[in-house]
PDB file of C-alpha atoms in Angstrom:
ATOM      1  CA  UNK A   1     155.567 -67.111  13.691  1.00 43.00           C
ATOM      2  CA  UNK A   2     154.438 -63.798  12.268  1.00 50.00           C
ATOM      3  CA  UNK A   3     154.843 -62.330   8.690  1.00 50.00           C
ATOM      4  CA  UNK A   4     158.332 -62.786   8.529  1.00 50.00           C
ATOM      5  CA  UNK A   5     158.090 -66.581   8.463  1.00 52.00           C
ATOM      6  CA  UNK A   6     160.461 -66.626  11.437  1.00 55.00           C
ATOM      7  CA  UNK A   7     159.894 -68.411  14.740  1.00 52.00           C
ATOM      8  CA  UNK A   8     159.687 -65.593  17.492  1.00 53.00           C
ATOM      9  CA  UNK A   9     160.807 -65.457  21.015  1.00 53.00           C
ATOM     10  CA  UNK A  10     159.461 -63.425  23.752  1.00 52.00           C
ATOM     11  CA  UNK A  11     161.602 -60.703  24.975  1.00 49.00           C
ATOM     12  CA  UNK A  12     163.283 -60.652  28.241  1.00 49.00           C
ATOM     13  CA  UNK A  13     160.978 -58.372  30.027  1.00 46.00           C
ATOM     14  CA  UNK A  14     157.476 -58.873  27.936  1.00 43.00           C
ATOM     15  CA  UNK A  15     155.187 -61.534  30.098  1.00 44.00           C
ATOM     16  CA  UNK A  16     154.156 -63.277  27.108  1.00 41.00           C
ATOM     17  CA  UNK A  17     152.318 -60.310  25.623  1.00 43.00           C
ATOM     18  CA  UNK A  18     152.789 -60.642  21.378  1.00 42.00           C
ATOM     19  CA  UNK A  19     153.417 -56.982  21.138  1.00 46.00           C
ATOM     20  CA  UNK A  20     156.901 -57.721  22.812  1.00 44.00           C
ATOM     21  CA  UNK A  21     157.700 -60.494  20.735  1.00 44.00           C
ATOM     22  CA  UNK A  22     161.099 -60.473  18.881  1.00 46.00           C
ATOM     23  CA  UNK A  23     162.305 -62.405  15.829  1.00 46.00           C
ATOM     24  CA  UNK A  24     164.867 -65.534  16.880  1.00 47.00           C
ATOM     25  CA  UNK A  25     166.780 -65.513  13.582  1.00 46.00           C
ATOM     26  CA  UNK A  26     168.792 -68.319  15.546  1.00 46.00           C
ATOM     27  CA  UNK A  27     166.466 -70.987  13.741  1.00 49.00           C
ATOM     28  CA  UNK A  28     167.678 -73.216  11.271  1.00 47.00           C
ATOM     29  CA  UNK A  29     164.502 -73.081   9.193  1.00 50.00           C
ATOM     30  CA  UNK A  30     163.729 -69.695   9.322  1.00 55.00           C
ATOM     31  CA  UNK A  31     162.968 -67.463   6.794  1.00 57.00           C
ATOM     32  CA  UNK A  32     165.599 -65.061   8.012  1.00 72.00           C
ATOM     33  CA  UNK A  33     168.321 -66.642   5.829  1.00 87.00           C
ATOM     34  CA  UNK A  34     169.819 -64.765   3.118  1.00 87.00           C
ATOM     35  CA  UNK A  35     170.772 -67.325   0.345  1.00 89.00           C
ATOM     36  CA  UNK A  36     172.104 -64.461  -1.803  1.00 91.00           C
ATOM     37  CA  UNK A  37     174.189 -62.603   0.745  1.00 91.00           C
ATOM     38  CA  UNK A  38     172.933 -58.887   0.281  1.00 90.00           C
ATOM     39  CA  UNK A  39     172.004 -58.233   3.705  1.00 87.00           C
ATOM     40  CA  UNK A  40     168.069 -58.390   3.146  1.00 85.00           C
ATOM     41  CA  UNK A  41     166.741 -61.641   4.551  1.00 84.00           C
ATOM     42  CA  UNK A  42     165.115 -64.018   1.733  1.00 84.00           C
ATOM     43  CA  UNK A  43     161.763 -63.426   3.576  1.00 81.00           C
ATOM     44  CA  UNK A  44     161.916 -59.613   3.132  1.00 81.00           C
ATOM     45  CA  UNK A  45     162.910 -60.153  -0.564  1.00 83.00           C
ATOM     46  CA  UNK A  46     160.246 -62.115  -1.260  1.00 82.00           C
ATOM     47  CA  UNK A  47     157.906 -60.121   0.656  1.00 78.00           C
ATOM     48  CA  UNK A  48     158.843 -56.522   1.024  1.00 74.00           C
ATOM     49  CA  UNK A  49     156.026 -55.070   2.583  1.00 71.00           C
ATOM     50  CA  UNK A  50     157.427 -56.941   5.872  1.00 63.00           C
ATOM     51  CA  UNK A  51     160.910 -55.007   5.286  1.00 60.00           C
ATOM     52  CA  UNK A  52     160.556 -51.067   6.609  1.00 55.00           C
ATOM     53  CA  UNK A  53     161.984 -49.487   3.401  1.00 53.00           C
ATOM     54  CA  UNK A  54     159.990 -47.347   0.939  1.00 49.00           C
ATOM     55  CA  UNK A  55     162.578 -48.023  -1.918  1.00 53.00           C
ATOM     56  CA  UNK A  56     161.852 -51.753  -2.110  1.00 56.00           C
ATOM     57  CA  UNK A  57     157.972 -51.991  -3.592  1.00 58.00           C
ATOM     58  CA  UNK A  58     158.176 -55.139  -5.320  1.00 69.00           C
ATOM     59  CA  UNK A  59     159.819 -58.752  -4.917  1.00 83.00           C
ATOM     60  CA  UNK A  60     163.498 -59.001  -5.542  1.00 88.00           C
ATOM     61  CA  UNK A  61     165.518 -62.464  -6.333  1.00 88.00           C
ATOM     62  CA  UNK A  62     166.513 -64.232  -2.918  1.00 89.00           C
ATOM     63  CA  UNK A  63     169.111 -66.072  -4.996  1.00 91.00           C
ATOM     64  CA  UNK A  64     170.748 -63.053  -6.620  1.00 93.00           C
ATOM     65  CA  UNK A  65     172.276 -60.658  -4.935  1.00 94.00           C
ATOM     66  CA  UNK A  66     171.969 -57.665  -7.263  1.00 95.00           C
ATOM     67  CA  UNK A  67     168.430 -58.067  -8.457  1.00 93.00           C
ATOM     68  CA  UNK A  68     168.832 -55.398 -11.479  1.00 95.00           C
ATOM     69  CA  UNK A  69     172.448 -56.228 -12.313  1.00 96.00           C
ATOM     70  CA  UNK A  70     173.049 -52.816 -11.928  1.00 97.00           C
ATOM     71  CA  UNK A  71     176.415 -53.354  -9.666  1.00 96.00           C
ATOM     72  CA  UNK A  72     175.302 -52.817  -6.128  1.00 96.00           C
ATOM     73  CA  UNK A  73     173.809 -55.724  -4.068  1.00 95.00           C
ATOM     74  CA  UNK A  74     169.979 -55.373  -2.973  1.00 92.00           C
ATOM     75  CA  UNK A  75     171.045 -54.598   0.268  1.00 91.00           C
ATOM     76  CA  UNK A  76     173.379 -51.865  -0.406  1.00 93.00           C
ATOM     77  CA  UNK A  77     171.009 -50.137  -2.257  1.00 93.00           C
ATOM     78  CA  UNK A  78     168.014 -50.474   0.104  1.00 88.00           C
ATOM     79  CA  UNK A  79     170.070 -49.621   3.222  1.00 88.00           C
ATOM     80  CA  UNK A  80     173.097 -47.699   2.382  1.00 92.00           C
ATOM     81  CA  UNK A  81     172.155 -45.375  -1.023  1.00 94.00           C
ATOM     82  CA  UNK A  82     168.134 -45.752  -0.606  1.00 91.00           C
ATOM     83  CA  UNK A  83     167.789 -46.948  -4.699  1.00 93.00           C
ATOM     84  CA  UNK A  84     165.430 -49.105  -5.579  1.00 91.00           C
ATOM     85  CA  UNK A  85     167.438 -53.107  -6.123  1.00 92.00           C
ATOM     86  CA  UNK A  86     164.813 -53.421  -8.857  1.00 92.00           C
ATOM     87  CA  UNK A  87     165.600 -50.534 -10.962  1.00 94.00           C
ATOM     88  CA  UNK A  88     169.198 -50.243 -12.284  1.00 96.00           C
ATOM     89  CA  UNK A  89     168.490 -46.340 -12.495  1.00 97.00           C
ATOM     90  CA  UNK A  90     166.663 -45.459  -9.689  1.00 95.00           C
ATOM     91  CA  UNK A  91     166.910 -41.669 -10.767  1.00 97.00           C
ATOM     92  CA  UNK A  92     166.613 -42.391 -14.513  1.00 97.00           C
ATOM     93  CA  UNK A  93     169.606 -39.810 -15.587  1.00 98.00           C
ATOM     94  CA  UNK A  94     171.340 -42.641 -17.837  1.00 97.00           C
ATOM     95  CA  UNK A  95     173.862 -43.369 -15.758  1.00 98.00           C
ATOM     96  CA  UNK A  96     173.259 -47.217 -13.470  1.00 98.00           C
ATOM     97  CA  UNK A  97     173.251 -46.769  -9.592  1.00 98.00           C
ATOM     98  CA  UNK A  98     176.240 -48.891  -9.871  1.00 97.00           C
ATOM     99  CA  UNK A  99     178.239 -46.570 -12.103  1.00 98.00           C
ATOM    100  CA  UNK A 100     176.868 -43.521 -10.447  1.00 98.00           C
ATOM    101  CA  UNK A 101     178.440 -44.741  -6.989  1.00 97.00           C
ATOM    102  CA  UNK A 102     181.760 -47.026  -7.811  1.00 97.00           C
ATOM    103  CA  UNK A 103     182.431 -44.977 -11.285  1.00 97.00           C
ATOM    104  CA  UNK A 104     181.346 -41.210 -10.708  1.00 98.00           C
ATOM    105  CA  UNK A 105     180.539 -40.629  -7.347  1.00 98.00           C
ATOM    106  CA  UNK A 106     177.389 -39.130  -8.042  1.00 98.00           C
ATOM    107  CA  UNK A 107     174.352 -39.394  -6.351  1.00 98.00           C
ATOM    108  CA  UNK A 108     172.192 -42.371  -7.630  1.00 97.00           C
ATOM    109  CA  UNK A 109     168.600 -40.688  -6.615  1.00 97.00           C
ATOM    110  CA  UNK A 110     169.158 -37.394  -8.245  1.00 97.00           C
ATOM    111  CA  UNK A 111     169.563 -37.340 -11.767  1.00 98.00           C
ATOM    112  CA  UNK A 112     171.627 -33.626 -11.739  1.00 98.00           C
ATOM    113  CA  UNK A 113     174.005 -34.092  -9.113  1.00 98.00           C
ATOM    114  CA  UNK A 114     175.568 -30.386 -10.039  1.00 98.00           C
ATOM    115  CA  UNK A 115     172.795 -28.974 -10.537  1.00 97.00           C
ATOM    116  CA  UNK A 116     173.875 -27.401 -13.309  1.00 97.00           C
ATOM    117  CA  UNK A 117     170.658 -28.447 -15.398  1.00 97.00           C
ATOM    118  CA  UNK A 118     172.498 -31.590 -17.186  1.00 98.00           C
ATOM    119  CA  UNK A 119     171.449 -34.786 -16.086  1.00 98.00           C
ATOM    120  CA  UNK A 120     174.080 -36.506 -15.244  1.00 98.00           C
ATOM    121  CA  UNK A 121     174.303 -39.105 -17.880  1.00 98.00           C
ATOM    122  CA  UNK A 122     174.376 -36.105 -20.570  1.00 98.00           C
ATOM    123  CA  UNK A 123     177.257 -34.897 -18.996  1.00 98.00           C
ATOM    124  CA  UNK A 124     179.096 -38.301 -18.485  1.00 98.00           C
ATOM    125  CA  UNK A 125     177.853 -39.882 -21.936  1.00 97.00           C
ATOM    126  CA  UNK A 126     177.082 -36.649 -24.121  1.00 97.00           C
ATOM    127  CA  UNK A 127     179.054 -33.466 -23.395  1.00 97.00           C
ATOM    128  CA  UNK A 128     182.133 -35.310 -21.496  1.00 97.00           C
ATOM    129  CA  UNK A 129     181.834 -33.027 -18.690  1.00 98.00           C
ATOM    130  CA  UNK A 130     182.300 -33.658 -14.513  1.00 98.00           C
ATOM    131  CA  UNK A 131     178.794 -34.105 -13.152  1.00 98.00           C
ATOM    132  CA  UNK A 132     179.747 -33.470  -9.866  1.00 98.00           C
ATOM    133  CA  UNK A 133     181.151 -29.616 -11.034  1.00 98.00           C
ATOM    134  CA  UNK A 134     178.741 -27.322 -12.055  1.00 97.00           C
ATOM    135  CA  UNK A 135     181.096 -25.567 -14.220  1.00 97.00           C
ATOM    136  CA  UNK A 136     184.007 -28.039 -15.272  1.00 97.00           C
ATOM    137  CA  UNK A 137     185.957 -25.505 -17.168  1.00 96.00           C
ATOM    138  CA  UNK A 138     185.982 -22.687 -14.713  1.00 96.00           C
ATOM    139  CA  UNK A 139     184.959 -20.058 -16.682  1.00 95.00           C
ATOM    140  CA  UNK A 140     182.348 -19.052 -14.441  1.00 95.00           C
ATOM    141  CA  UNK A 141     179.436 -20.042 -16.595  1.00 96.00           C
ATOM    142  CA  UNK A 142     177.726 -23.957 -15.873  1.00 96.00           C
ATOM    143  CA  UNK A 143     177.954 -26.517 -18.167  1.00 97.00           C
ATOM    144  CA  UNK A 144     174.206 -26.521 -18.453  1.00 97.00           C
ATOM    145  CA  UNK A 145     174.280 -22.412 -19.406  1.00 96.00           C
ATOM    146  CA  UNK A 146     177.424 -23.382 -22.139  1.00 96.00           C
ATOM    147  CA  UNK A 147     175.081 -26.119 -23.759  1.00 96.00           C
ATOM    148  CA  UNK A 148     172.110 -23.737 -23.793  1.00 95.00           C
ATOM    149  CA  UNK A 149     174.593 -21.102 -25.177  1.00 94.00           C
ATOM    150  CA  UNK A 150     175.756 -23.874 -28.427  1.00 94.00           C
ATOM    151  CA  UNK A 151     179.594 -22.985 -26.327  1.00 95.00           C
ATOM    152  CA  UNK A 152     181.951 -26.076 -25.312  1.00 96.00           C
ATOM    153  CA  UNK A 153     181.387 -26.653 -21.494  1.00 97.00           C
ATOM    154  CA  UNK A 154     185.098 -28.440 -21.490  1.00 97.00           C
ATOM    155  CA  UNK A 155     186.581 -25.080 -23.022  1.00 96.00           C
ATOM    156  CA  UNK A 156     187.395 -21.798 -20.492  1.00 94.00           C
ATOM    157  CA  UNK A 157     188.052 -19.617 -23.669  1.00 93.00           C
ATOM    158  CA  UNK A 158     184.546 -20.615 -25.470  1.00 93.00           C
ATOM    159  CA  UNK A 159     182.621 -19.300 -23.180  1.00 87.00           C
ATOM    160  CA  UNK A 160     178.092 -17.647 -23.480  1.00 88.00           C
ATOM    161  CA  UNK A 161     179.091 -14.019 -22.433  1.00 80.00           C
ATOM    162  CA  UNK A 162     178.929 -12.776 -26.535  1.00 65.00           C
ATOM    163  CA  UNK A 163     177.100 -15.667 -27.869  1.00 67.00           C
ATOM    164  CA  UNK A 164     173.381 -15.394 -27.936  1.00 60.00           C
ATOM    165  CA  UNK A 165     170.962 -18.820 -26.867  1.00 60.00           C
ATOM    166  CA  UNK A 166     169.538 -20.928 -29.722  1.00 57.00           C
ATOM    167  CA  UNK A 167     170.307 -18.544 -31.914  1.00 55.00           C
ATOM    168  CA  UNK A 168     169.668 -19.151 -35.667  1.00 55.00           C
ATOM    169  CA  UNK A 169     172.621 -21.258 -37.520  1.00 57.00           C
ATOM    170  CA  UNK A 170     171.988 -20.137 -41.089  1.00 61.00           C
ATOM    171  CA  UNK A 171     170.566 -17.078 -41.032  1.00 59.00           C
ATOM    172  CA  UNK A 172     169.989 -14.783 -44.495  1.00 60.00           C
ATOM    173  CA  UNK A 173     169.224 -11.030 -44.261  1.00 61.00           C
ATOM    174  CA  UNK A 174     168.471  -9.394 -47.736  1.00 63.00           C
ATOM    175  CA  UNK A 175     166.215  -7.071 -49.346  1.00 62.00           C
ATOM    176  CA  UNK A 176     162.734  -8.069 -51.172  1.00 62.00           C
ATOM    177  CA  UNK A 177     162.893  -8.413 -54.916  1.00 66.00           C
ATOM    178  CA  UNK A 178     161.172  -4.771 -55.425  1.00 69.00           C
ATOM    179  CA  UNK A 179     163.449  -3.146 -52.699  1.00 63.00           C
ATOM    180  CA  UNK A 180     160.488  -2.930 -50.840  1.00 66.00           C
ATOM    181  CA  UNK A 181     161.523  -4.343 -47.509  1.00 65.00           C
ATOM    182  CA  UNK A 182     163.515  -6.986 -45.922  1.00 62.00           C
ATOM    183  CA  UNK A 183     163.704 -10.547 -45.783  1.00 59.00           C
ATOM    184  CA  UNK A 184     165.114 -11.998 -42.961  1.00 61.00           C
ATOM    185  CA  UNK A 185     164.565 -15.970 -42.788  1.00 60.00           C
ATOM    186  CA  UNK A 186     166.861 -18.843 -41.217  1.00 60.00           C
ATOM    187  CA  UNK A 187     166.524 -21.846 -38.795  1.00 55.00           C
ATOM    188  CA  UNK A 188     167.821 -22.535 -35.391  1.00 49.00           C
TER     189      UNK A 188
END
């Protein structure tokens, strides 16, 4: 036995030597099984730092297959998307790894899939816009440049070419009471 609580076997051409040992996962009371059924062996999930992934850092539940409830097993996420089965937003954009991969096809470890400088849980949840198109009305500007702009990111006529960024909403321009000079005052 070795760290991974499973009974080892040497390998056909080692002579004994523990360096060419390999795990016999054939054993009935090995720690190899996988109660939950997410591909990660209860022995890994309990102790990770025997398991070669740098997502998994902590412990996750033997006996449930998707640790974070998020919507993808343990072992999806540690082998097939690289998320971390203890953190239901491995990229925290506000969208679950789950959603990200059955729902929207995004990416679940990079919160701006576009790259358009919306997360993508602002576009999904907020601004109703595709966060796997940079510019999801076609007008040639991104959706992150139309937010900046105060212009609808879902509308190809509103678009930031005469609009100016952050500018003020109520803005008054008048002269001083003694006609001495302007007063210019407002608030973005």
């Amino acid at each position: 036995y070795d760290l991974d609580q499973c009974p080892d076997t040497p390998s056909s051409n080692s002579n004994y030597q523990s360096s060419s040992l390999v795990t016999d996962i054939s054993s009935p009371n090995c720690g190899c099984a996988d109660s939950d059924g997410d591909s990660i062996f209860d022995s890994y999930e309990l102790f990770p730092s025997n398991y070669s992934s740098a997502v998994q850092s902590a412990a996750t539940d033997p006996y449930d297959s998707d640790s974070d409830d998020d919507g993808l097993s343990d072992g999806v996420e540690v082998n097939t998307h690289n998320t971390d089965p203890n953190d239901s937003d491995s990229d925290d954009d506000g969208l679950s790894d789950g959603d990200e991969v059955n729902t929207h096809n995004t990416n679940p470890t990079v919160a701006d899939t576009d790259s358009d400088g919306l997360s993508d849980g602002d576009e999904v949840n907020i601004h109703q816009t595709d966060p796997n198109d940079n510019d999801s009305d076609d007008d040639t500007y991104s959706d992150g440049d139309e937010v900046n702009y105060n212009t609808n990111p879902n509308d190809p006529s509103d678009s930031p070419e005469n609009s100016v960024p952050n500018a003020p909403t109520n803005l008054y321009i008048g002269f001083s009471s003694d006609f001495s000079g302007f007063i210019i005052s407002g608030s973005v």
